[in-house]
Amino acid sequence: MNISVKKINESSTDPINDYFGLDKVGENVYKTRKIRTRITSNIAYGGQIFTNAISAAEETVVDEMSPHSCHSYFIKIANDLSPLHFHVEKIRDGKSFCTRFVKAIQNNDIVATAQVSFHRKENTPFIHQETMPVVPEPESLSNTHDYGESVIAMVESGKKVIESKYLNKMLHVLVSDRRHLFETRPVDPEQHFCLKKYSPPVKHFIWVKSLFPLGDNPKLHRAMLNYISDSSLASAGYLGHLSNGFYPSMVVSLDHNIYIHQDKFNAEEWILYETYSTAANNSRVMAHGKFWSRSGILLASTVQECLVREDLKPKK
C-alpha cells in the first residue's frame, strides 16, 4: 500500500539554537527564532511551546534558581507562519522560591499559558524514590526509523499485512520525519507501532537522547528533556485502542506539566522515558510519565491530559 505523506519543507543548520533559543524583544518579552511543526501540517509542536515558555521564565530569574515544576495549558493551535512571543509576568521573588506566569502569544492571541516555579538548591534531610524498571539496554534495540523502515519493507514485499489504513499512514509519518532533535529507541517496537493488539493501561518504555551536542549548560539539557516530554506522553493513552480498530479524528494536548527532581543531568546520554495512562473518559486521556537516567535516578515526572476524538466517518 502506497501512503502519501505531506512533508513540510524545513532545514536548520543549528537546530538547538533555532528551536531552544529566544530573542529578547521587550521587557520580559521573548520571541521564537524558529517553530517546529508536525510533519503533516503547519501546526506547532506543543513540546517546543512548553520548552520555550520555561526558557523565557528562566531568563527572568537568577542562575541560583532552577525550575522544579511547570503547569501549562494549550489554549489555541499555533503554527509556524509567524513568531511566538512569550510574555513573562513576575508573580513572586522569594528567598527560596520564585514564581513566573508566561503567556505564549501569536498574532495577538494567547495560544498557551504556563506557570513556572523556581527553587534555590537546599540541603535535604532525606532522599527517596521509586525503583527504575528493568528493561533492555538501548544498544540492544533498534531506533524508531530503522525499525519502521524494516516494517514498511515487509509490508511492501507482502511479508506483512497491516489492515488499518490509519496505522499504515501513522507508520509512514513516524518513519519519514527526519527533523528530530533526539533519537528514540522503543523497548517494544511492535507495541510502539501498534503491530500487535493490546489495551491500555499498559506501560510504554522508550530510550531517548539528544542528537546534538548541548555543551555544559544545564539549561540546554533541561530544555531538551522538556522538549522530549511532550513527544510520546499522550500516545500512551490511545495507541492500544488504535491496535483494536479505533480511529481518531483529533489528538491534541490540553495541558502539560512537569516536575523536575534533578536540576542537573546529561541529555546527551540515554534516558528512559516511561509513560502510561491511568484513565480515559469523555474523549479525554490522562497520561503520566517518568524520566530515568541510565543509572536509575528519577530525573523528572510528567502529567498530561489529552483530547482524543473518534473519527465517525465510514472506515475503508
XYZ file of C-alpha atoms in Angstrom, residues 4-316:
313
model
C 1.220 9.744 0.673
C 2.757 11.860 3.416
C 2.819 15.621 3.033
C 6.277 16.831 4.020
C 6.870 20.291 5.404
C 9.987 21.888 3.941
C 12.266 22.724 6.803
C 16.004 22.911 7.259
C 18.236 24.115 10.045
C 21.993 24.253 10.384
C 21.808 24.949 14.131
C 18.587 23.339 15.412
C 19.357 23.669 19.136
C 19.865 27.405 18.806
C 16.923 27.740 16.407
C 14.332 25.863 18.470
C 15.539 26.475 22.018
C 16.967 29.967 21.594
C 14.850 33.066 22.197
C 15.398 36.713 21.310
C 14.556 39.391 23.843
C 12.267 41.936 22.179
C 10.982 43.861 25.196
C 10.865 43.984 28.970
C 10.334 40.316 29.940
C 9.185 39.520 26.381
C 10.934 36.891 24.249
C 10.420 35.745 20.658
C 10.971 32.386 18.961
C 13.599 32.037 16.245
C 12.094 29.013 14.517
C 8.992 26.913 15.167
C 8.943 23.131 14.929
C 5.792 21.760 13.272
C 4.150 18.418 12.774
C 5.348 16.739 9.588
C 1.827 16.600 8.123
C 0.835 20.214 8.820
C 1.991 23.646 9.908
C 0.708 23.118 13.463
C 3.370 23.998 16.029
C 4.778 21.229 18.218
C 3.454 21.725 21.739
C 6.686 20.465 23.257
C 8.558 23.431 21.824
C 5.983 25.922 23.114
C 6.260 24.303 26.539
C 10.063 24.385 26.411
C 10.243 27.982 25.225
C 7.834 29.118 27.949
C 10.067 27.656 30.654
C 13.184 29.081 28.993
C 11.620 32.539 28.814
C 10.775 32.349 32.512
C 14.353 31.232 33.271
C 15.654 34.421 31.678
C 13.982 36.468 34.422
C 15.429 34.700 37.485
C 18.934 34.473 38.941
C 21.107 31.493 37.990
C 20.884 30.070 41.514
C 17.194 29.377 40.905
C 16.262 26.278 38.883
C 12.784 25.329 37.622
C 11.270 22.484 39.609
C 7.761 22.456 38.126
C 5.722 23.878 35.271
C 1.976 23.692 34.726
C 0.833 24.700 31.256
C -2.357 24.862 29.206
C -2.623 24.763 25.430
C -5.446 27.143 24.571
C -5.348 27.543 20.786
C -3.467 25.898 17.941
C -0.289 27.730 16.950
C 1.545 27.490 13.621
C 4.867 28.422 12.040
C 3.541 31.298 9.932
C 4.548 33.943 12.476
C 6.735 34.016 15.618
C 5.507 33.232 19.097
C 6.051 35.876 21.772
C 6.430 34.832 25.402
C 5.356 37.467 27.916
C 6.693 36.731 31.402
C 4.993 38.119 34.490
C 6.914 38.113 37.758
C 4.439 36.786 40.316
C 6.833 36.448 43.252
C 10.549 36.668 44.038
C 11.281 34.974 47.346
C 14.463 33.817 49.032
C 13.794 30.146 48.285
C 11.154 30.197 45.543
C 10.277 32.343 42.539
C 7.079 32.143 40.505
C 6.547 33.226 36.913
C 3.440 33.296 34.727
C 4.048 33.074 30.985
C 1.677 33.829 28.118
C 2.551 32.489 24.664
C 1.051 34.890 22.126
C 0.765 34.601 18.354
C -0.943 37.281 16.264
C -2.359 38.887 19.430
C -3.987 35.603 20.521
C -2.942 33.737 23.662
C -2.208 30.205 22.448
C -0.772 28.800 25.693
C -0.054 29.718 29.295
C 2.455 28.347 31.776
C 3.125 28.856 35.452
C 6.717 28.048 36.344
C 8.092 27.681 39.857
C 11.810 28.003 40.655
C 13.629 26.754 43.739
C 17.025 27.570 45.205
C 19.017 24.394 45.926
C 18.765 23.221 49.541
C 20.323 20.543 51.718
C 17.638 17.887 52.042
C 17.041 15.915 55.271
C 16.063 12.757 53.369
C 16.005 11.262 49.878
C 13.818 8.533 48.396
C 12.419 7.485 45.020
C 10.831 4.563 43.216
C 12.984 1.867 41.652
C 13.714 2.171 37.957
C 12.009 -0.500 35.815
C 14.231 -3.219 34.381
C 14.233 -3.005 30.569
C 16.637 -3.973 27.757
C 19.618 -1.681 27.229
C 19.336 0.818 24.340
C 22.296 -0.718 22.475
C 20.265 -3.909 22.031
C 17.353 -2.052 20.418
C 16.640 -0.539 17.000
C 15.884 3.133 16.673
C 12.404 4.147 15.593
C 13.306 4.961 11.992
C 15.299 1.798 11.287
C 12.638 -0.480 12.736
C 9.834 1.378 10.969
C 11.622 1.178 7.636
C 12.048 -2.580 8.055
C 8.312 -2.953 8.703
C 7.446 -0.841 5.652
C 9.746 -3.011 3.533
C 7.970 -6.156 4.760
C 4.552 -4.629 4.027
C 5.584 -3.583 0.522
C 7.027 -7.038 -0.196
C 3.865 -8.740 1.043
C 5.565 -10.419 4.005
C 3.481 -8.427 6.489
C -0.056 -7.066 6.336
C -1.317 -4.013 8.220
C -5.031 -3.816 7.533
C -5.633 -0.415 9.115
C -5.074 2.432 6.663
C -4.657 4.788 9.611
C -1.895 2.663 11.149
C -0.183 2.419 7.765
C -0.183 6.189 7.452
C 0.995 6.649 11.040
C 3.884 4.257 10.379
C 4.964 6.209 7.297
C 4.664 9.528 9.122
C 6.839 8.349 12.007
C 9.496 6.977 9.686
C 9.544 9.886 7.230
C 10.053 12.555 9.890
C 13.812 13.156 9.940
C 13.776 16.521 11.706
C 14.044 15.184 15.229
C 16.353 16.762 17.771
C 16.546 13.477 19.665
C 16.835 9.761 18.938
C 14.248 7.254 20.153
C 14.571 3.513 20.718
C 11.322 1.869 21.833
C 11.732 -1.099 24.153
C 8.764 -2.828 22.473
C 8.638 -1.580 18.858
C 5.622 -3.747 17.973
C 3.708 -2.007 20.737
C 5.091 1.377 19.657
C 3.869 0.909 16.077
C 0.616 -0.855 17.102
C 1.659 -4.019 15.283
C 0.100 -6.167 17.998
C -3.197 -5.840 19.811
C -3.268 -4.676 23.405
C -5.472 -2.495 25.570
C -4.479 0.258 28.000
C -3.449 0.629 30.706
C -0.080 -0.689 29.534
C 3.261 0.947 30.206
C 5.435 2.171 27.349
C 9.213 2.483 27.551
C 11.362 4.478 25.130
C 15.061 5.284 25.380
C 15.776 8.864 24.285
C 18.811 11.109 23.920
C 19.794 14.304 22.154
C 21.110 14.012 18.611
C 23.058 17.244 19.011
C 25.725 18.429 21.471
C 24.335 20.510 24.334
C 27.568 21.576 25.994
C 27.863 22.107 29.736
C 24.904 24.470 30.145
C 22.314 22.740 32.410
C 19.582 24.917 30.889
C 20.035 23.283 27.477
C 19.882 19.781 28.946
C 16.691 20.694 30.818
C 15.306 22.246 27.636
C 15.913 19.005 25.743
C 14.107 16.991 28.418
C 11.204 19.460 28.407
C 11.074 19.236 24.616
C 11.036 15.423 24.618
C 8.429 15.244 27.386
C 5.505 16.071 25.065
C 6.554 13.735 22.255
C 5.005 10.429 23.330
C 3.102 11.078 26.539
C -0.450 11.303 25.194
C 0.018 8.310 22.894
C 0.360 6.054 25.936
C -3.374 6.504 26.408
C -4.670 5.767 22.926
C -2.163 3.630 20.988
C -3.616 0.452 22.448
C -7.052 1.450 21.210
C -5.639 2.051 17.714
C -4.460 -1.548 17.662
C -8.070 -2.590 18.296
C -9.612 -0.592 15.455
C -10.108 2.850 16.992
C -9.731 5.748 14.523
C -9.054 9.218 15.965
C -10.183 12.360 14.182
C -8.372 14.640 16.624
C -5.488 14.235 19.057
C -4.408 17.401 20.877
C -2.801 18.115 24.237
C -4.989 20.119 26.592
C -2.308 20.698 29.189
C 1.217 19.588 30.019
C 3.042 19.504 33.328
C 6.496 18.545 34.510
C 8.141 18.123 37.904
C 11.932 18.263 37.709
C 13.553 16.259 40.507
C 17.185 16.695 39.416
C 18.359 20.092 38.188
C 21.484 18.678 36.515
C 21.708 15.669 34.181
C 23.108 14.796 30.766
C 20.535 14.683 27.961
C 23.255 13.610 25.515
C 23.226 10.234 27.260
C 20.448 7.660 27.092
C 17.415 8.427 29.277
C 14.462 6.073 29.707
C 11.017 7.635 29.250
C 8.335 5.546 30.942
C 4.764 6.521 30.023
C 1.364 5.142 30.952
C -2.293 6.157 31.109
C -4.435 5.963 34.229
C -7.810 6.956 32.779
C -9.713 7.762 29.588
C -13.250 9.113 29.526
C -15.368 11.795 27.831
C -12.818 11.984 24.961
C -10.044 12.887 27.419
C -6.982 10.775 28.166
C -4.885 11.159 31.319
C -1.236 10.191 30.890
C 1.780 10.118 33.200
C 5.482 9.827 32.534
C 8.817 9.344 34.278
C 12.310 10.115 33.029
C 15.023 7.795 34.347
C 18.772 8.205 33.999
C 20.603 5.101 32.928
C 21.988 4.782 36.450
C 18.450 4.600 37.872
C 17.926 8.178 39.064
C 14.404 9.576 38.644
C 15.053 12.842 36.797
C 11.546 14.179 36.224
C 7.851 13.274 36.231
C 5.235 14.404 33.716
C 1.438 14.586 33.595
C -0.780 15.431 30.655
C -4.438 15.439 29.691
C -5.151 14.987 26.007
C -8.272 15.353 23.877
C -8.818 12.299 21.653
C -11.933 12.343 19.487
C -13.190 9.466 17.383
C -13.440 9.585 13.613
C -17.047 8.607 12.951
C -16.739 8.583 9.165
C -17.098 5.188 7.463
C -13.845 3.203 7.544
C -12.383 1.845 4.345
